Amino acid sequence: GFIVEANRQTEELLGLSRPRSLRGGSVFQLFDFNSRARLRPVVHRRVPPPPGGLSFLGVKRGGDETLPCDVHVMSLQAASKLEENSLLVLVDRSADLALRESEQAWRTLADSSTALIRITDPEQRCVYVNQAWRVLTGWAPEADGGGDWLSCLHPDDRGRCQAESPQREAQAEPFSLDYRLRDRDGDYRWFRDSATPRQDSAGRFIGHIHQCLDITDRVEIETNLR
């Protein structure tokens, strides 16, 4: 378990000095306590390494900072068992962890919203609805592959939205639609659906985020005024 060599990227990433990386430094001291317990049996070959490596081990990076890494352990062939070394490959997963935490924060925010939120992909399939949508309609995209959210609409609005929504979504531009949604009790309420296009990190269009606000009271007032 002692380090005999480390490449330049490892030394820079973890702040290792050349003498420490080449002479006598224990590899286990680079990891937090829980990660050492997972890594030690694999390095000592009492446990075979997982095919995909050890996921999200905590690697110390000076002070109290810990870097999440996947660690792949491979045996290096040698003339004898006593000379057999292990190659450890560290894959920085901090960006993945930050993305996961960001997505979790967004979902928490969406689920705490009183607005009905749904997300569509470039093929206009619904891939996500928030808690408010599920509670009101009782429908979720995993129930039927995301294609049948239109079943929640009033029959008089379904044909119009079925013809208009895909055309507008394909334009990759903001748009809005008004329609009636059926709740769990079978009653209908008016909603204004405001759709905002979303993009990936390369700027490619990947669908829309729909925020649906209840406008039933406004529609009833306008109807009474007319």
mmCIF file with all atom_site columns, C-alpha atoms in Angstrom:
data_model
loop_
_atom_site.group_PDB
_atom_site.id
_atom_site.type_symbol
_atom_site.label_atom_id
_atom_site.label_alt_id
_atom_site.label_comp_id
_atom_site.label_asym_id
_atom_site.label_entity_id
_atom_site.label_seq_id
_atom_site.pdbx_PDB_ins_code
_atom_site.Cartn_x
_atom_site.Cartn_y
_atom_site.Cartn_z
_atom_site.occupancy
_atom_site.B_iso_or_equiv
_atom_site.pdbx_formal_charge
_atom_site.auth_seq_id
_atom_site.auth_comp_id
_atom_site.auth_asym_id
_atom_site.auth_atom_id
_atom_site.pdbx_PDB_model_num
ATOM 1   C CA . GLY A 1 1   ? 0.000   0.000   0.000   1.00 0.00 ? 1   GLY A CA 1
ATOM 2   C CA . PHE A 1 2   ? 2.978   2.388   -0.277  1.00 0.00 ? 2   PHE A CA 1
ATOM 3   C CA . ILE A 1 3   ? 3.294   4.748   -3.225  1.00 0.00 ? 3   ILE A CA 1
ATOM 4   C CA . VAL A 1 4   ? 6.300   4.082   -5.459  1.00 0.00 ? 4   VAL A CA 1
ATOM 5   C CA . GLU A 1 5   ? 5.373   6.451   -8.280  1.00 0.00 ? 5   GLU A CA 1
ATOM 6   C CA . ALA A 1 6   ? 2.708   8.983   -9.170  1.00 0.00 ? 6   ALA A CA 1
ATOM 7   C CA . ASN A 1 7   ? 2.227   10.885  -12.408 1.00 0.00 ? 7   ASN A CA 1
ATOM 8   C CA . ARG A 1 8   ? 2.364   14.650  -12.605 1.00 0.00 ? 8   ARG A CA 1
ATOM 9   C CA . GLN A 1 9   ? -1.436  15.049  -12.794 1.00 0.00 ? 9   GLN A CA 1
ATOM 10  C CA . THR A 1 10  ? -1.878  13.129  -9.539  1.00 0.00 ? 10  THR A CA 1
ATOM 11  C CA . GLU A 1 11  ? 0.805   15.161  -7.776  1.00 0.00 ? 11  GLU A CA 1
ATOM 12  C CA . GLU A 1 12  ? -0.796  18.431  -8.904  1.00 0.00 ? 12  GLU A CA 1
ATOM 13  C CA . LEU A 1 13  ? -4.331  17.320  -8.107  1.00 0.00 ? 13  LEU A CA 1
ATOM 14  C CA . LEU A 1 14  ? -3.577  16.082  -4.603  1.00 0.00 ? 14  LEU A CA 1
ATOM 15  C CA . GLY A 1 15  ? -0.681  18.384  -3.746  1.00 0.00 ? 15  GLY A CA 1
ATOM 16  C CA . LEU A 1 16  ? 1.883   15.587  -3.446  1.00 0.00 ? 16  LEU A CA 1
ATOM 17  C CA . SER A 1 17  ? 5.553   16.444  -3.394  1.00 0.00 ? 17  SER A CA 1
ATOM 18  C CA . ARG A 1 18  ? 7.890   14.367  -5.536  1.00 0.00 ? 18  ARG A CA 1
ATOM 19  C CA . PRO A 1 19  ? 9.749   12.806  -2.538  1.00 0.00 ? 19  PRO A CA 1
ATOM 20  C CA . ARG A 1 20  ? 6.493   11.808  -0.858  1.00 0.00 ? 20  ARG A CA 1
ATOM 21  C CA . SER A 1 21  ? 5.006   10.367  -4.031  1.00 0.00 ? 21  SER A CA 1
ATOM 22  C CA . LEU A 1 22  ? 8.069   8.218   -4.659  1.00 0.00 ? 22  LEU A CA 1
ATOM 23  C CA . ARG A 1 23  ? 9.263   7.195   -1.182  1.00 0.00 ? 23  ARG A CA 1
ATOM 24  C CA . GLY A 1 24  ? 7.244   5.705   1.609   1.00 0.00 ? 24  GLY A CA 1
ATOM 25  C CA . GLY A 1 25  ? 3.909   7.513   1.385   1.00 0.00 ? 25  GLY A CA 1
ATOM 26  C CA . SER A 1 26  ? 0.938   5.295   2.183   1.00 0.00 ? 26  SER A CA 1
ATOM 27  C CA . VAL A 1 27  ? -1.746  5.442   -0.478  1.00 0.00 ? 27  VAL A CA 1
ATOM 28  C CA . PHE A 1 28  ? -4.434  4.931   2.174   1.00 0.00 ? 28  PHE A CA 1
ATOM 29  C CA . GLN A 1 29  ? -3.533  8.212   3.873   1.00 0.00 ? 29  GLN A CA 1
ATOM 30  C CA . LEU A 1 30  ? -4.749  10.005  0.745   1.00 0.00 ? 30  LEU A CA 1
ATOM 31  C CA . PHE A 1 31  ? -8.331  8.836   1.372   1.00 0.00 ? 31  PHE A CA 1
ATOM 32  C CA . ASP A 1 32  ? -10.890 9.617   4.052   1.00 0.00 ? 32  ASP A CA 1
ATOM 33  C CA . PHE A 1 33  ? -11.643 7.002   6.706   1.00 0.00 ? 33  PHE A CA 1
ATOM 34  C CA . ASN A 1 34  ? -14.659 5.361   5.044   1.00 0.00 ? 34  ASN A CA 1
ATOM 35  C CA . SER A 1 35  ? -12.910 5.233   1.657   1.00 0.00 ? 35  SER A CA 1
ATOM 36  C CA . ARG A 1 36  ? -9.867  3.520   3.174   1.00 0.00 ? 36  ARG A CA 1
ATOM 37  C CA . ALA A 1 37  ? -12.078 0.709   4.448   1.00 0.00 ? 37  ALA A CA 1
ATOM 38  C CA . ARG A 1 38  ? -13.449 0.174   0.923   1.00 0.00 ? 38  ARG A CA 1
ATOM 39  C CA . LEU A 1 39  ? -10.076 0.445   -0.818  1.00 0.00 ? 39  LEU A CA 1
ATOM 40  C CA . ARG A 1 40  ? -7.838  -1.609  1.467   1.00 0.00 ? 40  ARG A CA 1
ATOM 41  C CA . PRO A 1 41  ? -9.284  -5.101  0.692   1.00 0.00 ? 41  PRO A CA 1
ATOM 42  C CA . VAL A 1 42  ? -9.040  -4.411  -3.047  1.00 0.00 ? 42  VAL A CA 1
ATOM 43  C CA . VAL A 1 43  ? -5.428  -3.208  -2.928  1.00 0.00 ? 43  VAL A CA 1
ATOM 44  C CA . HIS A 1 44  ? -4.470  -6.173  -0.746  1.00 0.00 ? 44  HIS A CA 1
ATOM 45  C CA . ARG A 1 45  ? -6.352  -8.445  -3.189  1.00 0.00 ? 45  ARG A CA 1
ATOM 46  C CA . ARG A 1 46  ? -8.574  -10.034 -0.591  1.00 0.00 ? 46  ARG A CA 1
ATOM 47  C CA . VAL A 1 47  ? -11.499 -8.722  -2.629  1.00 0.00 ? 47  VAL A CA 1
ATOM 48  C CA . PRO A 1 48  ? -11.535 -8.540  -6.470  1.00 0.00 ? 48  PRO A CA 1
ATOM 49  C CA . PRO A 1 49  ? -11.945 -4.994  -7.830  1.00 0.00 ? 49  PRO A CA 1
ATOM 50  C CA . PRO A 1 50  ? -15.426 -4.114  -9.158  1.00 0.00 ? 50  PRO A CA 1
ATOM 51  C CA . PRO A 1 51  ? -15.586 -3.964  -12.985 1.00 0.00 ? 51  PRO A CA 1
ATOM 52  C CA . GLY A 1 52  ? -16.560 -0.313  -12.897 1.00 0.00 ? 52  GLY A CA 1
ATOM 53  C CA . GLY A 1 53  ? -14.131 0.626   -10.138 1.00 0.00 ? 53  GLY A CA 1
ATOM 54  C CA . LEU A 1 54  ? -14.870 1.915   -6.645  1.00 0.00 ? 54  LEU A CA 1
ATOM 55  C CA . SER A 1 55  ? -17.321 4.790   -7.025  1.00 0.00 ? 55  SER A CA 1
ATOM 56  C CA . PHE A 1 56  ? -17.082 8.142   -5.261  1.00 0.00 ? 56  PHE A CA 1
ATOM 57  C CA . LEU A 1 57  ? -14.219 7.583   -2.851  1.00 0.00 ? 57  LEU A CA 1
ATOM 58  C CA . GLY A 1 58  ? -13.168 10.651  -0.866  1.00 0.00 ? 58  GLY A CA 1
ATOM 59  C CA . VAL A 1 59  ? -9.622  11.713  -1.765  1.00 0.00 ? 59  VAL A CA 1
ATOM 60  C CA . LYS A 1 60  ? -7.974  14.294  0.499   1.00 0.00 ? 60  LYS A CA 1
ATOM 61  C CA . ARG A 1 61  ? -6.856  17.461  -1.207  1.00 0.00 ? 61  ARG A CA 1
ATOM 62  C CA . GLY A 1 62  ? -5.243  19.560  1.487   1.00 0.00 ? 62  GLY A CA 1
ATOM 63  C CA . GLY A 1 63  ? -6.972  20.919  4.576   1.00 0.00 ? 63  GLY A CA 1
ATOM 64  C CA . ASP A 1 64  ? -10.555 19.722  4.953   1.00 0.00 ? 64  ASP A CA 1
ATOM 65  C CA . GLU A 1 65  ? -11.278 19.513  1.217   1.00 0.00 ? 65  GLU A CA 1
ATOM 66  C CA . THR A 1 66  ? -12.218 16.087  -0.139  1.00 0.00 ? 66  THR A CA 1
ATOM 67  C CA . LEU A 1 67  ? -12.360 15.284  -3.829  1.00 0.00 ? 67  LEU A CA 1
ATOM 68  C CA . PRO A 1 68  ? -14.899 12.635  -5.012  1.00 0.00 ? 68  PRO A CA 1
ATOM 69  C CA . CYS A 1 69  ? -13.129 10.140  -7.286  1.00 0.00 ? 69  CYS A CA 1
ATOM 70  C CA . ASP A 1 70  ? -13.772 6.785   -8.891  1.00 0.00 ? 70  ASP A CA 1
ATOM 71  C CA . VAL A 1 71  ? -10.792 4.515   -8.273  1.00 0.00 ? 71  VAL A CA 1
ATOM 72  C CA . HIS A 1 72  ? -9.834  1.674   -10.603 1.00 0.00 ? 72  HIS A CA 1
ATOM 73  C CA . VAL A 1 73  ? -7.343  -0.892  -9.239  1.00 0.00 ? 73  VAL A CA 1
ATOM 74  C CA . MET A 1 74  ? -5.331  -3.114  -11.579 1.00 0.00 ? 74  MET A CA 1
ATOM 75  C CA . SER A 1 75  ? -2.560  -5.616  -10.808 1.00 0.00 ? 75  SER A CA 1
ATOM 76  C CA . LEU A 1 76  ? 0.734   -5.166  -12.630 1.00 0.00 ? 76  LEU A CA 1
ATOM 77  C CA . GLN A 1 77  ? 2.469   -8.351  -13.692 1.00 0.00 ? 77  GLN A CA 1
ATOM 78  C CA . ALA A 1 78  ? 5.768   -9.107  -11.949 1.00 0.00 ? 78  ALA A CA 1
ATOM 79  C CA . ALA A 1 79  ? 8.335   -11.900 -11.764 1.00 0.00 ? 79  ALA A CA 1
ATOM 80  C CA . SER A 1 80  ? 7.194   -12.860 -8.285  1.00 0.00 ? 80  SER A CA 1
ATOM 81  C CA . LYS A 1 81  ? 4.285   -12.214 -5.943  1.00 0.00 ? 81  LYS A CA 1
ATOM 82  C CA . LEU A 1 82  ? 6.526   -10.113 -3.704  1.00 0.00 ? 82  LEU A CA 1
ATOM 83  C CA . GLU A 1 83  ? 7.256   -7.722  -6.570  1.00 0.00 ? 83  GLU A CA 1
ATOM 84  C CA . GLU A 1 84  ? 3.635   -7.396  -7.685  1.00 0.00 ? 84  GLU A CA 1
ATOM 85  C CA . ASN A 1 85  ? 2.407   -3.803  -7.619  1.00 0.00 ? 85  ASN A CA 1
ATOM 86  C CA . SER A 1 86  ? -0.988  -2.238  -8.161  1.00 0.00 ? 86  SER A CA 1
ATOM 87  C CA . LEU A 1 87  ? -1.903  0.545   -10.522 1.00 0.00 ? 87  LEU A CA 1
ATOM 88  C CA . LEU A 1 88  ? -4.518  2.960   -9.131  1.00 0.00 ? 88  LEU A CA 1
ATOM 89  C CA . VAL A 1 89  ? -6.315  5.207   -11.592 1.00 0.00 ? 89  VAL A CA 1
ATOM 90  C CA . LEU A 1 90  ? -8.224  8.124   -10.056 1.00 0.00 ? 90  LEU A CA 1
ATOM 91  C CA . VAL A 1 91  ? -11.078 9.661   -12.029 1.00 0.00 ? 91  VAL A CA 1
ATOM 92  C CA . ASP A 1 92  ? -12.228 13.059  -10.759 1.00 0.00 ? 92  ASP A CA 1
ATOM 93  C CA . ARG A 1 93  ? -16.030 12.976  -10.282 1.00 0.00 ? 93  ARG A CA 1
ATOM 94  C CA . SER A 1 94  ? -16.465 16.397  -8.676  1.00 0.00 ? 94  SER A CA 1
ATOM 95  C CA . ALA A 1 95  ? -18.206 17.815  -11.786 1.00 0.00 ? 95  ALA A CA 1
ATOM 96  C CA . ASP A 1 96  ? -20.629 14.849  -11.832 1.00 0.00 ? 96  ASP A CA 1
ATOM 97  C CA . LEU A 1 97  ? -21.323 15.287  -8.129  1.00 0.00 ? 97  LEU A CA 1
ATOM 98  C CA . ALA A 1 98  ? -21.932 19.021  -8.561  1.00 0.00 ? 98  ALA A CA 1
ATOM 99  C CA . LEU A 1 99  ? -24.311 18.303  -11.455 1.00 0.00 ? 99  LEU A CA 1
ATOM 100 C CA . ARG A 1 100 ? -26.157 15.687  -9.398  1.00 0.00 ? 100 ARG A CA 1
ATOM 101 C CA . GLU A 1 101 ? -26.501 18.083  -6.461  1.00 0.00 ? 101 GLU A CA 1
ATOM 102 C CA . SER A 1 102 ? -27.653 20.871  -8.773  1.00 0.00 ? 102 SER A CA 1
ATOM 103 C CA . GLU A 1 103 ? -30.295 18.616  -10.321 1.00 0.00 ? 103 GLU A CA 1
ATOM 104 C CA . GLN A 1 104 ? -31.481 17.520  -6.881  1.00 0.00 ? 104 GLN A CA 1
ATOM 105 C CA . ALA A 1 105 ? -31.745 21.163  -5.761  1.00 0.00 ? 105 ALA A CA 1
ATOM 106 C CA . TRP A 1 106 ? -33.750 22.012  -8.903  1.00 0.00 ? 106 TRP A CA 1
ATOM 107 C CA . ARG A 1 107 ? -36.125 19.085  -8.365  1.00 0.00 ? 107 ARG A CA 1
ATOM 108 C CA . THR A 1 108 ? -36.628 20.111  -4.733  1.00 0.00 ? 108 THR A CA 1
ATOM 109 C CA . LEU A 1 109 ? -37.432 23.649  -5.856  1.00 0.00 ? 109 LEU A CA 1
ATOM 110 C CA . ALA A 1 110 ? -39.791 22.414  -8.593  1.00 0.00 ? 110 ALA A CA 1
ATOM 111 C CA . ASP A 1 111 ? -41.622 20.074  -6.220  1.00 0.00 ? 111 ASP A CA 1
ATOM 112 C CA . SER A 1 112 ? -42.135 22.888  -3.703  1.00 0.00 ? 112 SER A CA 1
ATOM 113 C CA . SER A 1 113 ? -43.703 25.146  -6.360  1.00 0.00 ? 113 SER A CA 1
ATOM 114 C CA . THR A 1 114 ? -47.474 25.604  -6.482  1.00 0.00 ? 114 THR A CA 1
ATOM 115 C CA . ALA A 1 115 ? -47.250 25.974  -10.278 1.00 0.00 ? 115 ALA A CA 1
ATOM 116 C CA . LEU A 1 116 ? -47.617 22.842  -12.388 1.00 0.00 ? 116 LEU A CA 1
ATOM 117 C CA . ILE A 1 117 ? -44.264 22.107  -14.072 1.00 0.00 ? 117 ILE A CA 1
ATOM 118 C CA . ARG A 1 118 ? -43.520 19.596  -16.782 1.00 0.00 ? 118 ARG A CA 1
ATOM 119 C CA . ILE A 1 119 ? -40.492 19.057  -19.033 1.00 0.00 ? 119 ILE A CA 1
ATOM 120 C CA . THR A 1 120 ? -40.537 17.772  -22.599 1.00 0.00 ? 120 THR A CA 1
ATOM 121 C CA . ASP A 1 121 ? -37.768 16.358  -24.797 1.00 0.00 ? 121 ASP A CA 1
ATOM 122 C CA . PRO A 1 122 ? -37.050 17.307  -28.465 1.00 0.00 ? 122 PRO A CA 1
ATOM 123 C CA . GLU A 1 123 ? -39.624 14.731  -29.627 1.00 0.00 ? 123 GLU A CA 1
ATOM 124 C CA . GLN A 1 124 ? -42.297 16.472  -27.500 1.00 0.00 ? 124 GLN A CA 1
ATOM 125 C CA . ARG A 1 125 ? -42.511 13.572  -25.033 1.00 0.00 ? 125 ARG A CA 1
ATOM 126 C CA . CYS A 1 126 ? -43.115 14.539  -21.415 1.00 0.00 ? 126 CYS A CA 1
ATOM 127 C CA . VAL A 1 127 ? -40.109 13.393  -19.337 1.00 0.00 ? 127 VAL A CA 1
ATOM 128 C CA . TYR A 1 128 ? -40.821 15.030  -15.967 1.00 0.00 ? 128 TYR A CA 1
ATOM 129 C CA . VAL A 1 129 ? -43.704 16.494  -13.983 1.00 0.00 ? 129 VAL A CA 1
ATOM 130 C CA . ASN A 1 130 ? -43.431 18.055  -10.540 1.00 0.00 ? 130 ASN A CA 1
ATOM 131 C CA . GLN A 1 131 ? -45.354 17.142  -7.414  1.00 0.00 ? 131 GLN A CA 1
ATOM 132 C CA . ALA A 1 132 ? -48.075 19.744  -7.989  1.00 0.00 ? 132 ALA A CA 1
ATOM 133 C CA . TRP A 1 133 ? -48.863 18.232  -11.402 1.00 0.00 ? 133 TRP A CA 1
ATOM 134 C CA . ARG A 1 134 ? -48.998 14.710  -9.977  1.00 0.00 ? 134 ARG A CA 1
ATOM 135 C CA . VAL A 1 135 ? -51.249 15.743  -7.089  1.00 0.00 ? 135 VAL A CA 1
ATOM 136 C CA . LEU A 1 136 ? -53.721 17.627  -9.288  1.00 0.00 ? 136 LEU A CA 1
ATOM 137 C CA . THR A 1 137 ? -53.996 15.237  -12.233 1.00 0.00 ? 137 THR A CA 1
ATOM 138 C CA . GLY A 1 138 ? -52.835 11.906  -10.825 1.00 0.00 ? 138 GLY A CA 1
ATOM 139 C CA . TRP A 1 139 ? -50.793 11.431  -14.023 1.00 0.00 ? 139 TRP A CA 1
ATOM 140 C CA . ALA A 1 140 ? -47.022 10.872  -14.367 1.00 0.00 ? 140 ALA A CA 1
ATOM 141 C CA . PRO A 1 141 ? -44.878 10.355  -17.527 1.00 0.00 ? 141 PRO A CA 1
ATOM 142 C CA . GLU A 1 142 ? -43.530 6.983   -16.369 1.00 0.00 ? 142 GLU A CA 1
ATOM 143 C CA . ALA A 1 143 ? -47.065 5.602   -16.541 1.00 0.00 ? 143 ALA A CA 1
ATOM 144 C CA . ASP A 1 144 ? -47.109 5.447   -20.349 1.00 0.00 ? 144 ASP A CA 1
ATOM 145 C CA . GLY A 1 145 ? -43.780 6.643   -21.682 1.00 0.00 ? 145 GLY A CA 1
ATOM 146 C CA . GLY A 1 146 ? -44.630 10.329  -21.505 1.00 0.00 ? 146 GLY A CA 1
ATOM 147 C CA . GLY A 1 147 ? -46.835 10.562  -24.546 1.00 0.00 ? 147 GLY A CA 1
ATOM 148 C CA . ASP A 1 148 ? -50.312 10.772  -23.074 1.00 0.00 ? 148 ASP A CA 1
ATOM 149 C CA . TRP A 1 149 ? -50.358 13.964  -20.987 1.00 0.00 ? 149 TRP A CA 1
ATOM 150 C CA . LEU A 1 150 ? -53.030 15.165  -23.421 1.00 0.00 ? 150 LEU A CA 1
ATOM 151 C CA . SER A 1 151 ? -55.409 12.685  -21.792 1.00 0.00 ? 151 SER A CA 1
ATOM 152 C CA . CYS A 1 152 ? -55.536 15.084  -18.828 1.00 0.00 ? 152 CYS A CA 1
ATOM 153 C CA . LEU A 1 153 ? -57.079 17.817  -21.003 1.00 0.00 ? 153 LEU A CA 1
ATOM 154 C CA . HIS A 1 154 ? -60.702 18.717  -21.502 1.00 0.00 ? 154 HIS A CA 1
ATOM 155 C CA . PRO A 1 155 ? -62.009 16.945  -24.645 1.00 0.00 ? 155 PRO A CA 1
ATOM 156 C CA . ASP A 1 156 ? -62.805 20.320  -26.254 1.00 0.00 ? 156 ASP A CA 1
ATOM 157 C CA . ASP A 1 157 ? -59.164 21.466  -25.804 1.00 0.00 ? 157 ASP A CA 1
ATOM 158 C CA . ARG A 1 158 ? -57.445 18.193  -26.640 1.00 0.00 ? 158 ARG A CA 1
ATOM 159 C CA . GLY A 1 159 ? -57.690 18.389  -30.422 1.00 0.00 ? 159 GLY A CA 1
ATOM 160 C CA . ARG A 1 160 ? -56.472 21.999  -30.529 1.00 0.00 ? 160 ARG A CA 1
ATOM 161 C CA . CYS A 1 161 ? -53.474 21.290  -28.267 1.00 0.00 ? 161 CYS A CA 1
ATOM 162 C CA . GLN A 1 162 ? -52.705 18.044  -30.065 1.00 0.00 ? 162 GLN A CA 1
ATOM 163 C CA . ALA A 1 163 ? -52.362 19.971  -33.313 1.00 0.00 ? 163 ALA A CA 1
ATOM 164 C CA . GLU A 1 164 ? -50.760 23.138  -31.955 1.00 0.00 ? 164 GLU A CA 1
ATOM 165 C CA . SER A 1 165 ? -48.394 22.000  -29.221 1.00 0.00 ? 165 SER A CA 1
ATOM 166 C CA . PRO A 1 166 ? -46.041 19.759  -31.305 1.00 0.00 ? 166 PRO A CA 1
ATOM 167 C CA . GLN A 1 167 ? -45.764 22.414  -34.011 1.00 0.00 ? 167 GLN A CA 1
ATOM 168 C CA . ARG A 1 168 ? -44.813 25.113  -31.520 1.00 0.00 ? 168 ARG A CA 1
ATOM 169 C CA . GLU A 1 169 ? -42.444 22.887  -29.572 1.00 0.00 ? 169 GLU A CA 1
ATOM 170 C CA . ALA A 1 170 ? -40.586 21.925  -32.748 1.00 0.00 ? 170 ALA A CA 1
ATOM 171 C CA . GLN A 1 171 ? -39.774 25.606  -33.341 1.00 0.00 ? 171 GLN A CA 1
ATOM 172 C CA . ALA A 1 172 ? -37.531 25.679  -30.248 1.00 0.00 ? 172 ALA A CA 1
ATOM 173 C CA . GLU A 1 173 ? -39.007 29.032  -29.215 1.00 0.00 ? 173 GLU A CA 1
ATOM 174 C CA . PRO A 1 174 ? -41.044 30.263  -26.217 1.00 0.00 ? 174 PRO A CA 1
ATOM 175 C CA . PHE A 1 175 ? -44.809 29.924  -26.519 1.00 0.00 ? 175 PHE A CA 1
ATOM 176 C CA . SER A 1 176 ? -47.958 29.730  -24.390 1.00 0.00 ? 176 SER A CA 1
ATOM 177 C CA . LEU A 1 177 ? -51.207 27.786  -24.515 1.00 0.00 ? 177 LEU A CA 1
ATOM 178 C CA . ASP A 1 178 ? -54.422 28.003  -22.496 1.00 0.00 ? 178 ASP A CA 1
ATOM 179 C CA . TYR A 1 179 ? -56.296 24.799  -21.733 1.00 0.00 ? 179 TYR A CA 1
ATOM 180 C CA . ARG A 1 180 ? -58.365 23.003  -19.117 1.00 0.00 ? 180 ARG A CA 1
ATOM 181 C CA . LEU A 1 181 ? -56.887 20.210  -17.004 1.00 0.00 ? 181 LEU A CA 1
ATOM 182 C CA . ARG A 1 182 ? -58.914 17.526  -15.264 1.00 0.00 ? 182 ARG A CA 1
ATOM 183 C CA . ASP A 1 183 ? -58.182 17.036  -11.567 1.00 0.00 ? 183 ASP A CA 1
ATOM 184 C CA . ARG A 1 184 ? -58.513 13.804  -9.574  1.00 0.00 ? 184 ARG A CA 1
ATOM 185 C CA . ASP A 1 185 ? -62.158 14.569  -8.791  1.00 0.00 ? 185 ASP A CA 1
ATOM 186 C CA . GLY A 1 186 ? -63.034 14.908  -12.470 1.00 0.00 ? 186 GLY A CA 1
ATOM 187 C CA . ASP A 1 187 ? -63.419 18.704  -12.384 1.00 0.00 ? 187 ASP A CA 1
ATOM 188 C CA . TYR A 1 188 ? -61.664 20.969  -14.895 1.00 0.00 ? 188 TYR A CA 1
ATOM 189 C CA . ARG A 1 189 ? -59.584 24.084  -14.216 1.00 0.00 ? 189 ARG A CA 1
ATOM 190 C CA . TRP A 1 190 ? -58.083 26.548  -16.676 1.00 0.00 ? 190 TRP A CA 1
ATOM 191 C CA . PHE A 1 191 ? -54.287 26.811  -16.935 1.00 0.00 ? 191 PHE A CA 1
ATOM 192 C CA . ARG A 1 192 ? -51.914 29.039  -18.895 1.00 0.00 ? 192 ARG A CA 1
ATOM 193 C CA . ASP A 1 193 ? -48.969 26.939  -20.052 1.00 0.00 ? 193 ASP A CA 1
ATOM 194 C CA . SER A 1 194 ? -45.836 29.064  -20.614 1.00 0.00 ? 194 SER A CA 1
ATOM 195 C CA . ALA A 1 195 ? -43.107 27.065  -22.366 1.00 0.00 ? 195 ALA A CA 1
ATOM 196 C CA . THR A 1 196 ? -39.428 28.042  -22.284 1.00 0.00 ? 196 THR A CA 1
ATOM 197 C CA . PRO A 1 197 ? -36.894 26.248  -24.547 1.00 0.00 ? 197 PRO A CA 1
ATOM 198 C CA . ARG A 1 198 ? -33.995 24.525  -22.816 1.00 0.00 ? 198 ARG A CA 1
ATOM 199 C CA . GLN A 1 199 ? -30.510 23.774  -24.132 1.00 0.00 ? 199 GLN A CA 1
ATOM 200 C CA . ASP A 1 200 ? -27.644 21.474  -23.232 1.00 0.00 ? 200 ASP A CA 1
ATOM 201 C CA . SER A 1 201 ? -24.081 22.648  -22.509 1.00 0.00 ? 201 SER A CA 1
ATOM 202 C CA . ALA A 1 202 ? -23.328 22.749  -26.259 1.00 0.00 ? 202 ALA A CA 1
ATOM 203 C CA . GLY A 1 203 ? -26.315 24.999  -26.976 1.00 0.00 ? 203 GLY A CA 1
ATOM 204 C CA . ARG A 1 204 ? -28.407 22.279  -28.636 1.00 0.00 ? 204 ARG A CA 1
ATOM 205 C CA . PHE A 1 205 ? -32.177 22.397  -28.193 1.00 0.00 ? 205 PHE A CA 1
ATOM 206 C CA . ILE A 1 206 ? -33.348 19.590  -25.896 1.00 0.00 ? 206 ILE A CA 1
ATOM 207 C CA . GLY A 1 207 ? -37.000 20.439  -25.267 1.00 0.00 ? 207 GLY A CA 1
ATOM 208 C CA . HIS A 1 208 ? -39.096 22.859  -23.207 1.00 0.00 ? 208 HIS A CA 1
ATOM 209 C CA . ILE A 1 209 ? -39.854 23.617  -19.575 1.00 0.00 ? 209 ILE A CA 1
ATOM 210 C CA . HIS A 1 210 ? -43.586 24.234  -19.131 1.00 0.00 ? 210 HIS A CA 1
ATOM 211 C CA . GLN A 1 211 ? -44.867 26.297  -16.210 1.00 0.00 ? 211 GLN A CA 1
ATOM 212 C CA . CYS A 1 212 ? -48.643 26.036  -15.901 1.00 0.00 ? 212 CYS A CA 1
ATOM 213 C CA . LEU A 1 213 ? -50.451 28.638  -13.776 1.00 0.00 ? 213 LEU A CA 1
ATOM 214 C CA . ASP A 1 214 ? -54.064 28.298  -12.670 1.00 0.00 ? 214 ASP A CA 1
ATOM 215 C CA . ILE A 1 215 ? -56.111 31.051  -14.365 1.00 0.00 ? 215 ILE A CA 1
ATOM 216 C CA . THR A 1 216 ? -59.583 29.654  -13.607 1.00 0.00 ? 216 THR A CA 1
ATOM 217 C CA . ASP A 1 217 ? -60.688 32.685  -11.544 1.00 0.00 ? 217 ASP A CA 1
ATOM 218 C CA . ARG A 1 218 ? -59.526 35.093  -14.257 1.00 0.00 ? 218 ARG A CA 1
ATOM 219 C CA . VAL A 1 219 ? -61.375 33.160  -16.979 1.00 0.00 ? 219 VAL A CA 1
ATOM 220 C CA . GLU A 1 220 ? -64.581 33.089  -14.911 1.00 0.00 ? 220 GLU A CA 1
ATOM 221 C CA . ILE A 1 221 ? -64.390 36.835  -14.252 1.00 0.00 ? 221 ILE A CA 1
ATOM 222 C CA . GLU A 1 222 ? -63.834 37.566  -17.955 1.00 0.00 ? 222 GLU A CA 1
ATOM 223 C CA . THR A 1 223 ? -66.717 35.267  -18.873 1.00 0.00 ? 223 THR A CA 1
ATOM 224 C CA . ASN A 1 224 ? -69.049 37.004  -16.421 1.00 0.00 ? 224 ASN A CA 1
ATOM 225 C CA . LEU A 1 225 ? -67.996 40.447  -17.702 1.00 0.00 ? 225 LEU A CA 1
ATOM 226 C CA . ARG A 1 226 ? -68.751 39.403  -21.270 1.00 0.00 ? 226 ARG A CA 1
#
